[in-house]
Coordinates of C-alpha atoms in Angstrom, one line a residue:
Chain C
M1 CA -14.7 -15.3 34.9
T2 CA -12.0 -15.5 32.2
Q3 CA -8.5 -14.4 32.9
S4 CA -8.1 -10.6 32.7
L5 CA -6.8 -9.1 29.5
L6 CA -6.2 -5.7 30.9
Q7 CA -5.4 -4.7 34.4
V8 CA -5.6 -1.0 35.4
R9 CA -4.6 0.1 38.9
N10 CA -4.7 3.7 40.1
L11 CA -4.5 5.2 36.6
R12 CA -4.1 9.0 36.6
V13 CA -4.0 11.5 33.7
T14 CA -2.8 14.9 34.5
F15 CA -2.5 18.1 32.4
P16 CA -0.6 21.1 33.4
S17 CA -2.7 24.3 33.3
R18 CA -2.4 27.8 34.4
Q19 CA -4.1 27.1 37.7
G20 CA -1.8 24.2 38.5
E21 CA -2.3 20.6 37.5
F22 CA -5.6 19.5 36.1
H23 CA -6.4 15.9 36.9
A24 CA -8.6 14.4 34.2
V25 CA -8.4 10.9 35.5
R26 CA -7.8 10.5 39.3
G27 CA -6.9 7.0 40.2
V28 CA -9.0 4.6 38.1
S29 CA -8.7 0.9 38.7
F30 CA -10.4 -2.0 36.9
D31 CA -9.9 -5.3 35.3
L32 CA -11.1 -6.2 31.9
G33 CA -11.7 -9.8 30.9
R34 CA -13.3 -11.2 27.7
E35 CA -16.4 -9.2 28.5
R36 CA -18.2 -6.1 27.6
L37 CA -17.4 -3.4 30.1
G38 CA -19.5 -0.2 30.0
V39 CA -18.0 3.1 31.2
V40 CA -20.6 5.7 32.0
G41 CA -20.3 9.2 33.1
E42 CA -21.1 12.8 32.1
S43 CA -19.0 15.0 29.9
G44 CA -15.6 15.6 31.4
S45 CA -15.8 12.7 33.8
G46 CA -12.6 11.3 32.4
K47 CA -14.1 8.3 30.6
S48 CA -12.7 9.1 27.1
M49 CA -9.3 10.1 28.7
T50 CA -9.2 6.7 30.4
G51 CA -9.5 5.0 27.0
R52 CA -6.9 7.2 25.4
A53 CA -4.5 6.7 28.3
I54 CA -4.7 2.9 27.8
L55 CA -3.8 3.4 24.1
G56 CA -1.0 5.6 25.0
L57 CA -2.6 8.5 23.1
V58 CA -2.3 11.1 25.8
R59 CA 0.0 13.6 24.1
P60 CA 2.5 15.7 26.0
P61 CA 2.2 17.9 28.1
G62 CA -0.4 15.4 29.4
R63 CA 1.0 12.8 31.8
V64 CA -0.2 9.3 32.5
T65 CA 0.8 7.5 35.7
A66 CA -0.5 4.3 37.2
D67 CA 0.5 1.7 39.7
R68 CA -0.1 -0.9 37.1
L69 CA -1.2 -0.9 33.5
E70 CA -0.9 -4.4 32.1
L71 CA -2.0 -6.0 28.9
D72 CA -2.0 -9.8 29.2
G73 CA 0.4 -9.6 32.1
E74 CA 2.8 -7.3 30.3
S75 CA 3.2 -3.7 31.4
I76 CA 2.2 -1.1 28.8
L77 CA 2.6 1.9 30.9
N78 CA 4.6 4.7 29.2
L79 CA 6.1 2.3 26.7
P80 CA 8.5 3.8 24.2
E81 CA 6.4 5.1 21.3
R82 CA 7.9 2.5 18.9
R83 CA 6.7 -0.4 21.0
M84 CA 3.4 1.2 21.8
R85 CA 2.8 1.6 18.1
K86 CA 3.1 -2.2 17.6
L87 CA 0.4 -2.7 20.2
R88 CA -1.9 -0.1 18.9
G89 CA -4.2 -1.4 16.3
S90 CA -2.9 -5.0 16.5
R91 CA -3.8 -5.7 20.2
I92 CA -5.8 -2.7 21.4
S93 CA -7.9 -0.7 19.0
M94 CA -10.5 2.0 19.2
V95 CA -13.7 3.1 17.4
M96 CA -14.5 6.8 17.8
Q97 CA -17.6 8.8 17.9
D98 CA -18.3 10.2 14.4
P99 CA -17.2 8.3 11.3
K100 CA -17.6 11.6 9.4
F101 CA -14.5 12.9 11.1
S102 CA -12.7 9.7 12.0
L103 CA -12.2 8.5 8.5
N104 CA -9.7 10.2 6.2
P105 CA -11.8 12.2 3.7
V106 CA -9.4 11.9 0.8
M107 CA -8.6 8.2 1.0
T108 CA -10.8 5.4 -0.2
V109 CA -12.5 3.2 2.3
G110 CA -10.6 0.2 0.9
D111 CA -7.2 1.8 1.2
Q112 CA -7.9 2.8 4.8
I113 CA -8.9 -0.7 5.8
M114 CA -6.1 -2.3 3.9
E115 CA -3.6 0.1 5.5
A116 CA -4.8 -1.0 9.0
Y117 CA -4.4 -4.6 8.1
R118 CA -1.1 -4.5 6.3
L119 CA 0.5 -2.3 9.0
H120 CA 0.5 -5.3 11.4
A121 CA 0.0 -8.4 9.3
G122 CA 2.1 -7.3 6.3
G123 CA 1.4 -9.3 3.2
S124 CA 0.7 -8.3 -0.3
R125 CA -2.0 -5.9 -1.5
D126 CA -4.1 -8.8 -2.7
I127 CA -4.2 -10.5 0.6
A128 CA -5.0 -7.2 2.3
R129 CA -7.8 -6.7 -0.2
Q130 CA -9.3 -10.1 0.5
K131 CA -9.1 -9.4 4.2
A132 CA -10.7 -6.0 3.8
L133 CA -13.6 -7.5 1.7
E134 CA -14.0 -10.2 4.3
M135 CA -14.2 -7.6 7.1
L136 CA -16.7 -5.5 5.2
N137 CA -18.8 -8.6 4.8
A138 CA -18.5 -9.3 8.5
V139 CA -20.0 -5.9 9.3
Q140 CA -22.8 -6.8 6.9
I141 CA -22.1 -4.3 4.2
R142 CA -23.7 -5.2 0.9
D143 CA -21.6 -5.0 -2.2
P144 CA -18.2 -4.6 -0.4
E145 CA -16.4 -4.5 -3.8
R146 CA -18.0 -1.2 -4.6
V147 CA -17.8 0.2 -1.0
M148 CA -14.0 -0.4 -1.1
K149 CA -13.8 2.2 -3.9
T150 CA -15.9 4.8 -2.2
Y151 CA -14.7 7.8 -0.2
P152 CA -16.0 8.4 3.3
H153 CA -18.3 11.3 2.2
E154 CA -20.2 8.9 -0.1
V155 CA -21.4 6.6 2.7
S156 CA -24.0 7.1 5.4
G157 CA -23.2 7.5 9.1
G158 CA -24.2 4.0 10.0
M159 CA -22.3 2.6 7.2
G160 CA -19.3 4.7 8.1
Q161 CA -19.3 3.4 11.6
R162 CA -19.4 -0.1 10.3
I163 CA -16.5 0.6 8.1
M164 CA -14.7 2.0 11.1
I165 CA -15.4 -1.2 13.0
A166 CA -14.3 -3.3 10.1
M167 CA -11.1 -1.3 9.8
M168 CA -10.3 -1.4 13.5
L169 CA -11.0 -5.2 13.8
A170 CA -9.0 -6.1 10.7
P171 CA -5.7 -6.8 12.5
D172 CA -7.6 -8.9 15.1
P173 CA -7.0 -7.0 18.3
Q174 CA -7.8 -8.4 21.7
I175 CA -9.4 -5.3 23.1
L176 CA -11.6 -2.8 21.5
I177 CA -12.3 0.5 23.1
A178 CA -15.5 2.0 21.7
D179 CA -15.7 5.7 22.5
E180 CA -19.3 6.7 22.2
P181 CA -19.6 4.7 19.0
T182 CA -23.2 5.4 18.4
S183 CA -23.7 8.9 19.7
A184 CA -23.3 10.5 16.3
L185 CA -25.5 8.1 14.6
D186 CA -29.2 8.2 13.7
V187 CA -31.3 6.5 16.3
S188 CA -32.6 4.0 13.7
V189 CA -29.2 2.6 12.9
R190 CA -27.7 2.6 16.4
G191 CA -29.1 -0.9 17.3
E192 CA -27.8 -2.4 14.1
V193 CA -24.3 -1.0 14.5
L194 CA -24.2 -2.1 18.1
S195 CA -25.4 -5.6 17.4
I196 CA -22.8 -6.0 14.6
M197 CA -20.0 -4.8 17.0
D198 CA -21.4 -7.1 19.7
G199 CA -21.4 -10.1 17.5
L200 CA -17.8 -9.6 16.3
V201 CA -16.5 -8.9 19.8
R202 CA -18.1 -12.0 21.1
D203 CA -17.1 -14.3 18.2
R204 CA -13.5 -13.3 18.6
G205 CA -13.5 -13.5 22.3
M206 CA -12.4 -9.9 22.7
G207 CA -12.6 -7.5 25.6
L208 CA -14.7 -4.4 24.9
I209 CA -14.6 -1.2 26.8
F210 CA -17.8 0.6 25.8
I211 CA -17.7 4.3 26.7
S212 CA -21.0 6.1 26.7
H213 CA -23.1 8.6 28.5
D214 CA -26.2 6.6 27.8
L215 CA -27.0 4.6 30.9
N216 CA -29.9 2.7 29.3
L217 CA -27.9 1.6 26.3
V218 CA -25.0 0.5 28.5
S219 CA -27.2 -1.5 30.8
K220 CA -28.7 -3.4 27.9
F221 CA -25.5 -3.9 26.0
C222 CA -22.8 -4.5 28.6
D223 CA -22.0 -7.1 31.2
R224 CA -20.6 -4.8 33.7
V225 CA -20.8 -1.0 34.2
L226 CA -18.3 1.4 35.7
I227 CA -19.8 4.7 36.7
M228 CA -17.3 7.6 36.6
Y229 CA -17.6 10.9 38.2
A230 CA -15.0 13.7 38.1
G231 CA -12.2 11.4 37.0
R232 CA -13.0 8.6 39.4
I233 CA -15.0 5.4 39.4
V234 CA -17.7 5.9 41.9
E235 CA -19.4 2.6 41.5
T236 CA -19.0 -0.8 39.7
L237 CA -22.1 -2.8 39.0
A238 CA -23.2 -5.8 37.0
A239 CA -25.4 -4.4 34.3
S240 CA -28.3 -6.3 35.5
D241 CA -27.9 -4.8 38.9
L242 CA -28.0 -1.3 37.7
H243 CA -31.3 -0.6 39.4
N244 CA -29.8 -1.6 42.7
A245 CA -27.1 1.1 42.4
R246 CA -26.1 2.4 45.8
H247 CA -24.1 5.5 45.0
P248 CA -26.2 8.6 45.0
Y249 CA -24.7 9.8 41.7
T250 CA -25.8 6.6 39.9
Q251 CA -29.2 6.8 41.6
G252 CA -29.5 10.4 40.5
L253 CA -28.6 9.5 36.9
L254 CA -31.1 6.7 36.9
S255 CA -33.9 8.7 38.3
S256 CA -33.3 11.5 35.8
L257 CA -34.2 9.2 33.0
P258 CA -37.8 9.4 31.8
R259 CA -39.6 6.1 31.9
L260 CA -42.5 5.2 29.8
D261 CA -44.0 2.8 32.3
A262 CA -43.9 5.2 35.2
P263 CA -44.4 8.7 33.9
V264 CA -43.7 11.6 36.3
K265 CA -44.6 15.3 35.9
R266 CA -41.1 16.6 36.5
L267 CA -37.9 14.7 36.2
P268 CA -35.7 15.1 39.3
V269 CA -32.6 17.2 38.8
L270 CA -29.3 15.6 39.6
Q271 CA -28.0 17.3 42.8
R272 CA -24.2 16.9 42.8
E273 CA -22.4 16.8 46.0
E274 CA -18.8 18.0 46.6
S275 CA -18.1 14.9 48.7
W276 CA -18.5 12.6 45.6
R277 CA -15.3 14.0 44.1
D278 CA -13.1 12.7 46.9
G279 CA -15.2 10.2 48.8
E280 CA -14.0 6.7 49.4
L281 CA -13.8 4.8 46.2
Q282 CA -16.2 1.9 46.0
I283 CA -14.5 -0.5 43.7
K284 CA -15.5 -4.0 43.5
L285 CA -13.0 -5.9 41.5
S286 CA -14.6 -9.3 41.9
G287 CA -15.9 -9.0 38.3
K288 CA -18.5 -11.6 39.0
I289 CA -21.5 -11.0 36.8
Chain N
M1 CA -30.4 -8.6 23.4
I2 CA -30.5 -5.8 20.9
D3 CA -33.0 -5.7 18.2
T4 CA -31.3 -5.7 14.9
N5 CA -34.0 -4.5 12.7
T6 CA -34.0 -0.9 13.7
G7 CA -33.0 0.5 10.4
G8 CA -31.8 0.0 6.9
Q9 CA -28.2 0.3 6.1
G10 CA -28.8 3.0 3.5
P11 CA -26.9 1.4 0.6
I12 CA -26.0 3.4 -2.4
P13 CA -27.5 1.7 -5.4
P14 CA -24.9 0.3 -7.8
A15 CA -24.0 2.8 -10.5
S16 CA -25.6 1.8 -13.8
A17 CA -24.5 2.8 -17.2
P18 CA -27.0 5.7 -17.6
D19 CA -26.0 6.9 -14.1
R20 CA -22.4 7.0 -15.2
R21 CA -23.3 8.8 -18.3
A22 CA -25.2 11.4 -16.3
A23 CA -22.3 11.8 -14.0
R24 CA -20.0 12.4 -16.9
K25 CA -22.5 14.9 -18.3
R26 CA -22.5 16.7 -15.0
R27 CA -18.8 16.9 -14.9
L28 CA -18.6 18.2 -18.4
R29 CA -21.2 20.8 -17.5
S30 CA -19.3 21.9 -14.5
I31 CA -16.1 22.2 -16.5
A32 CA -18.0 24.2 -19.2
G33 CA -19.2 26.4 -16.4
T34 CA -15.7 27.1 -15.2
V35 CA -14.5 27.9 -18.7
L36 CA -17.4 30.2 -19.3
S37 CA -16.8 32.1 -16.1
L38 CA -13.1 32.4 -17.1
A39 CA -14.1 33.8 -20.5
L40 CA -16.3 36.4 -18.7
T41 CA -13.4 37.3 -16.4
L42 CA -11.1 37.7 -19.3
L43 CA -13.7 39.9 -21.0
G44 CA -13.9 42.0 -17.8
L45 CA -10.1 42.3 -17.7
L46 CA -10.1 43.5 -21.3
L47 CA -12.9 46.0 -20.6
V48 CA -10.9 47.4 -17.6
T49 CA -7.7 47.7 -19.6
F50 CA -9.6 49.3 -22.5
I51 CA -11.2 51.9 -20.2
I52 CA -7.9 52.7 -18.5
G53 CA -6.4 53.2 -21.9
R54 CA -9.2 55.7 -22.8
V55 CA -9.3 57.7 -19.5
M56 CA -5.5 58.1 -19.0
P57 CA -4.5 61.7 -19.5
I58 CA -2.1 60.6 -22.2
D59 CA -2.9 61.5 -25.7
P60 CA -2.1 58.4 -27.8
V61 CA -2.3 60.4 -31.0
L62 CA 0.2 62.9 -29.9
K63 CA 2.5 60.1 -28.9
V64 CA 2.4 58.8 -32.4
V65 CA 2.6 62.0 -34.5
G66 CA 4.9 64.0 -32.2
D67 CA 4.2 67.4 -30.8
R68 CA 5.3 69.3 -34.0
A69 CA 2.6 67.7 -36.2
T70 CA 0.1 70.0 -37.9
Q71 CA -3.6 69.8 -37.1
A72 CA -4.2 68.0 -40.4
Q73 CA -1.6 65.4 -39.6
Y74 CA -3.1 65.0 -36.1
D75 CA -6.6 64.6 -37.4
A76 CA -5.5 62.0 -40.0
A77 CA -3.8 59.9 -37.3
Y78 CA -6.8 60.4 -35.0
Q79 CA -9.0 58.9 -37.7
A80 CA -6.6 56.2 -38.7
M81 CA -6.5 55.0 -35.0
G82 CA -10.3 54.9 -35.0
L83 CA -10.6 57.3 -32.2
D84 CA -13.5 59.1 -33.9
Q85 CA -15.6 56.0 -33.7
P86 CA -18.1 55.4 -30.8
L87 CA -16.6 53.8 -27.7
V88 CA -18.5 50.5 -28.2
V89 CA -17.1 50.2 -31.7
Q90 CA -13.7 51.0 -30.4
F91 CA -14.0 48.3 -27.7
F92 CA -14.9 45.6 -30.2
R93 CA -12.1 46.6 -32.4
Y94 CA -9.8 46.4 -29.4
L95 CA -11.2 43.1 -28.5
T96 CA -10.6 41.5 -32.0
E97 CA -7.1 43.0 -32.1
V98 CA -6.2 41.6 -28.7
L99 CA -7.7 38.2 -29.4
T100 CA -5.5 38.0 -32.5
G101 CA -2.5 38.9 -30.5
D102 CA -2.3 42.5 -31.7
F103 CA -1.6 44.9 -28.9
G104 CA -0.5 47.7 -31.1
R105 CA 3.0 49.1 -31.4
S106 CA 5.1 50.2 -28.5
I107 CA 6.3 53.7 -28.8
S108 CA 9.3 53.3 -26.6
T109 CA 10.8 50.3 -28.5
G110 CA 9.2 50.9 -31.9
Q111 CA 8.2 47.2 -32.0
P112 CA 4.8 45.5 -31.9
V113 CA 4.0 45.0 -28.2
I114 CA 3.4 41.3 -28.7
E115 CA 7.1 41.0 -29.9
D116 CA 8.3 42.8 -26.8
I117 CA 6.2 40.6 -24.6
K118 CA 7.5 37.5 -26.3
R119 CA 11.0 38.7 -25.4
V120 CA 10.5 39.8 -21.8
F121 CA 7.8 37.4 -20.6
P122 CA 10.0 34.2 -20.8
A123 CA 12.6 36.0 -18.6
T124 CA 10.0 36.6 -15.9
L125 CA 8.5 33.2 -16.3
E126 CA 11.9 31.6 -15.9
L127 CA 12.7 33.6 -12.8
A128 CA 9.2 33.2 -11.2
T129 CA 9.2 29.4 -11.9
L130 CA 12.5 28.8 -10.3
G131 CA 11.6 31.1 -7.4
T132 CA 8.4 29.2 -6.8
L133 CA 10.2 25.9 -7.0
I134 CA 12.6 27.0 -4.4
G135 CA 9.8 28.5 -2.2
V136 CA 7.7 25.3 -2.5
S137 CA 10.5 22.8 -2.1
I138 CA 11.7 24.4 1.1
G139 CA 8.6 26.2 2.4
V140 CA 6.2 23.2 2.3
P141 CA 8.4 20.8 4.3
L142 CA 9.4 23.6 6.7
G143 CA 5.7 24.3 7.3
V144 CA 4.9 20.7 7.8
I145 CA 7.7 20.1 10.3
A146 CA 7.0 23.3 12.1
A147 CA 3.4 22.2 12.6
A148 CA 4.3 18.6 13.6
R149 CA 6.8 19.8 16.2
R150 CA 4.9 22.8 17.3
G151 CA 6.8 25.0 19.6
G152 CA 10.0 23.1 18.8
I153 CA 13.3 24.6 17.5
I154 CA 12.3 24.2 13.8
D155 CA 9.0 25.9 14.5
Q156 CA 10.8 28.8 16.1
V157 CA 13.4 29.0 13.3
A158 CA 10.6 28.9 10.7
R159 CA 8.8 31.7 12.4
V160 CA 11.8 33.9 12.4
V161 CA 12.6 33.0 8.8
A162 CA 9.1 33.9 7.7
L163 CA 9.0 37.1 9.7
V164 CA 12.2 38.3 8.1
G165 CA 10.8 37.3 4.7
Y166 CA 7.7 39.3 5.3
S167 CA 9.3 42.4 6.7
M168 CA 12.7 42.8 4.9
P169 CA 12.6 45.2 1.9
I170 CA 13.5 43.2 -1.2
F171 CA 15.7 45.9 -2.7
W172 CA 17.9 45.9 0.4
L173 CA 18.1 42.1 0.6
G174 CA 18.8 42.0 -3.2
L175 CA 21.6 44.6 -2.9
M176 CA 23.2 42.8 0.1
G177 CA 22.9 39.5 -1.7
L178 CA 24.7 40.9 -4.8
L179 CA 27.3 42.6 -2.6
L180 CA 28.1 39.4 -0.7
F181 CA 27.7 36.6 -3.2
Y182 CA 28.7 38.4 -6.3
G183 CA 30.9 41.3 -5.1
I184 CA 32.8 39.6 -2.3
L185 CA 32.5 35.9 -2.7
G186 CA 32.1 35.8 -6.4
W187 CA 30.0 32.6 -6.2
V188 CA 27.3 33.8 -8.6
G189 CA 27.0 35.7 -11.8
G190 CA 26.2 39.4 -11.6
P191 CA 23.2 41.3 -12.8
G192 CA 21.6 40.3 -16.1
R193 CA 20.6 36.9 -17.5
Q194 CA 23.8 35.9 -19.0
G195 CA 27.5 36.7 -19.1
I196 CA 28.6 38.7 -22.0
I197 CA 30.4 35.8 -23.7
Y198 CA 27.2 33.8 -23.9
D199 CA 24.9 36.7 -24.8
G200 CA 22.8 35.7 -27.8
M201 CA 24.7 32.4 -28.3
V202 CA 21.9 30.1 -27.4
P203 CA 19.3 29.6 -30.2
H204 CA 16.0 31.0 -29.1
V205 CA 13.4 28.3 -28.6
T206 CA 11.3 29.1 -25.5
G207 CA 13.1 32.3 -24.5
M208 CA 13.9 30.7 -21.2
I209 CA 17.7 30.5 -21.3
L210 CA 18.0 27.6 -18.9
V211 CA 15.6 25.6 -21.0
D212 CA 17.1 26.8 -24.3
S213 CA 20.7 26.0 -23.4
L214 CA 19.6 22.5 -22.3
I215 CA 17.9 22.0 -25.6
A216 CA 21.0 23.2 -27.4
G217 CA 23.1 20.9 -25.1
D218 CA 25.3 23.9 -24.3
W219 CA 26.4 23.2 -20.7
G220 CA 28.6 26.3 -20.5
A221 CA 25.7 28.5 -21.3
F222 CA 23.5 26.6 -18.9
R223 CA 25.9 27.0 -16.0
D224 CA 26.4 30.7 -16.8
A225 CA 22.6 31.3 -17.0
F226 CA 22.2 29.3 -13.8
S227 CA 24.8 31.4 -11.9
H228 CA 22.9 34.5 -13.0
I229 CA 19.4 33.4 -12.1
I230 CA 20.1 31.6 -8.9
L231 CA 20.5 34.8 -6.7
P232 CA 17.4 36.6 -7.8
A233 CA 15.4 33.4 -7.9
S234 CA 16.5 32.5 -4.4
L235 CA 15.5 35.9 -3.3
L236 CA 12.0 35.6 -4.8
G237 CA 12.0 32.0 -3.5
Y238 CA 12.7 33.3 0.0
F239 CA 9.7 35.6 -0.1
S240 CA 7.3 32.9 -1.4
L241 CA 8.9 30.5 1.1
A242 CA 7.9 32.8 3.9
Y243 CA 4.3 32.9 2.8
I244 CA 4.0 29.2 1.8
S245 CA 5.6 27.9 5.0
R246 CA 3.2 29.9 7.2
M247 CA 0.2 28.8 5.2
T248 CA 1.4 25.1 5.2
R249 CA 1.9 25.3 9.0
S250 CA -1.6 26.6 9.7
F251 CA -3.2 24.1 7.3
M252 CA -1.3 21.3 8.9
L253 CA -2.1 22.3 12.4
E254 CA -5.8 22.3 11.5
Q255 CA -5.5 18.8 10.0
L256 CA -3.5 17.4 12.9
S257 CA -6.2 18.2 15.3
A258 CA -8.7 16.3 13.2
E259 CA -10.2 13.0 14.4
Y260 CA -8.9 10.9 11.5
I261 CA -5.4 11.6 12.6
T262 CA -6.2 10.0 15.9
T263 CA -7.6 7.1 13.9
G264 CA -4.3 6.8 12.1
R265 CA -2.5 6.7 15.5
V266 CA -4.9 4.1 16.8
K267 CA -4.2 2.0 13.8
G268 CA -0.5 2.0 14.9
L269 CA 0.8 4.3 12.2
S270 CA 4.1 6.1 12.8
E271 CA 3.9 9.8 13.2
R272 CA 5.6 10.2 9.9
A273 CA 3.0 8.1 8.1
V274 CA 0.2 10.0 9.9
I275 CA 1.6 13.3 8.7
W276 CA 2.7 12.6 5.2
R277 CA 0.3 9.9 4.1
H278 CA -2.9 11.1 5.9
A279 CA -2.6 14.8 6.8
F280 CA -0.5 15.9 3.8
R281 CA -3.0 14.6 1.3
N282 CA -5.6 16.8 2.9
I283 CA -3.5 19.9 3.1
S284 CA -2.3 19.5 -0.5
I285 CA -5.8 20.6 -1.6
P286 CA -5.8 24.2 -0.2
L287 CA -2.0 24.4 -0.7
V288 CA -2.5 24.2 -4.5
T289 CA -4.3 27.5 -4.4
V290 CA -1.7 29.1 -2.2
I291 CA 1.1 28.0 -4.5
A292 CA -0.8 29.1 -7.6
L293 CA -1.4 32.6 -6.1
S294 CA 2.2 32.9 -5.0
F295 CA 3.4 31.9 -8.4
G296 CA 1.0 34.5 -10.0
S297 CA 2.3 37.3 -7.8
L298 CA 5.8 36.5 -8.8
L299 CA 4.8 36.5 -12.5
E300 CA 3.1 39.8 -12.1
G301 CA 6.5 41.2 -12.0
S302 CA 8.8 41.4 -9.1
V303 CA 9.6 44.9 -10.4
L304 CA 12.2 45.7 -7.7
T305 CA 14.0 42.4 -8.1
E306 CA 14.1 42.8 -11.9
I307 CA 15.5 46.3 -11.6
I308 CA 18.2 45.4 -9.0
F309 CA 19.3 42.4 -11.1
S310 CA 18.9 44.2 -14.5
W311 CA 16.6 41.3 -15.3
P312 CA 14.9 42.2 -18.7
G313 CA 11.5 40.9 -17.6
L314 CA 7.9 41.8 -17.7
G315 CA 7.9 43.9 -14.5
Q316 CA 10.7 46.0 -15.7
Y317 CA 9.1 46.4 -19.1
I318 CA 5.8 47.5 -17.8
T319 CA 7.4 50.0 -15.4
K320 CA 9.7 51.5 -18.0
T321 CA 6.9 51.8 -20.6
L322 CA 4.5 53.2 -18.0
L323 CA 7.0 56.0 -17.1
A324 CA 7.4 56.7 -20.9
G325 CA 3.6 57.0 -21.2
D326 CA 3.6 54.1 -23.6
M327 CA 0.1 52.9 -23.0
N328 CA 0.0 50.1 -25.7
A329 CA 2.9 48.4 -24.0
V330 CA 1.5 48.9 -20.5
L331 CA -1.9 47.6 -21.4
G332 CA -0.5 44.7 -23.3
G333 CA 1.6 43.7 -20.4
T334 CA -1.3 44.1 -18.1
V335 CA -3.4 41.8 -20.2
V336 CA -0.7 39.2 -20.2
V337 CA -0.4 39.3 -16.4
G338 CA -4.1 39.2 -16.0
T339 CA -4.4 36.2 -18.3
C340 CA -1.7 34.4 -16.4
F341 CA -3.7 34.9 -13.2
I342 CA -6.8 33.6 -14.8
G343 CA -4.9 30.6 -16.3
L344 CA -3.4 29.8 -12.9
N345 CA -6.8 30.0 -11.3
L346 CA -8.2 27.6 -13.9
L347 CA -5.2 25.3 -13.3
S348 CA -5.7 25.2 -9.5
D349 CA -9.4 24.7 -10.0
L350 CA -8.8 21.7 -12.1
L351 CA -6.1 20.3 -9.7
Y352 CA -8.7 20.7 -6.9
R353 CA -11.0 18.4 -8.8
V354 CA -8.3 15.8 -9.1
L355 CA -7.1 16.0 -5.5
D356 CA -10.3 16.3 -3.7
P357 CA -12.7 13.4 -4.1
R358 CA -15.5 15.4 -2.5
S359 CA -15.5 17.9 -5.4
K360 CA -16.6 15.2 -7.9

């Protein structure tokens, strides 16, 4: 196992609400090395909020606390905005769900990529332009010269997401958080976008946090999987061990997936139990794959 | 581990020359469509003013010949004015007259209406332009900051400022302004466009005294005109500020919750860059329409402001002539205001096309 890029211990995200405090993330701990870490859970399980908390994007009145939140051994918990800004993009970056909304509609693709690069690397427009073209090539976009001049509405979803990946990887971050990066895409281009992302992350030796609700996808794509439920990690597994999951929630999730090789008349319905919310956390931090 | 050949990347074929020609043709066609619809709107406007002119219970002939005229004189004038012709013929005559700038003669001033309008319209234009400039230059930043610091002090202040702007009667605010800044403090010039010393001293070029005095290089006249216009313009500016800042704030709030804003933050952009470089470009598109409409409503004649400040503008002209039953003047003024609105709509439409890449 490589040394860990990111250490998270007892991360909590809290929002004040009328009924008292709402705990979106309740004590999440994990380590991320140069690996692909899947985070799986249903809507509202706190998986996206975990990603945003790491990036320091939880806006007041939301509150982030943790025993430890370290990037390369350096604490990044509640850093002043100015210092956090330097990290964002350049060391940790994020790709979001739908490129239709996550790209600025009135700026050209080229300008948006160049902006991301120049913000951290500086340099002239020409250098940034070269870099942007290089990144577009890296995400296998044909005719990058022309795509640079297009606006987001002129590209397809799959292409938009590849542009997003090119943009977010332009300043060479160490960690990429991919928040449901393929959920808004057409099934036919999902695999392609994922393999491009996978290739880039691997070549650059980056750490990837892959947030998804798609258990199958995560098990195929990631090295390790965290299963989240109600703001907590209920189980950590090597992706290859997913079928050996012991937590009833994970088992329930797995058995509710239809299988071609073993068809059943009725898929079982996931029966949630109150005890899962606050049961003992089963965290295995060994990270051995 | 993942099969890579699950789908094509859906490339856009490179634009060839015939494609570009077709695109230009499409653009030309859409502009032609806009112009055509404007022409129709203008025609509709003229039809409405024409009908109003005919159905008003004011006898245009009587206004011309006076109430002591004999029946023969009345009939002669009636025929000379073409009122014995069918309505359709009359409308076409009206149309050709208006299109050549002939709105008839004003009874109250004895001048051709077009001459009157050339005199009063620049006064209103000058006032409305300065008012809009004030409203935009303060209202837009205020709205943006109010949205960016939602619930903060500036947001609260902006809310109160806008509320007062919406609910305060303009004549009261105008009178108080005159009392304070002219009567007590003496900071500004009083009612009217110029002090008596400068009256008629600046050669007439555009009719807007600020512009004309600059052209003539007459600083004294410029300063004098400015001290006269600044109070009414600020007042109008305040009302357009109230509206513009509220609209800006709500446009901005909508954009700030958009996903691409998060993208900007993830990139590491400062909040200022996120707001002004990313969000502002997006709100500038609907903002153009808001500003154009607000400008139009000031042009239409801020009648009360013009009366309080004895501003010889279009609003005052239309009101005066209306009360005198001088329909030629009223309809002429109405056509001018309507045309301004149509022109502003065209302008904002064209700006839309420039600002929004999606409209191409």
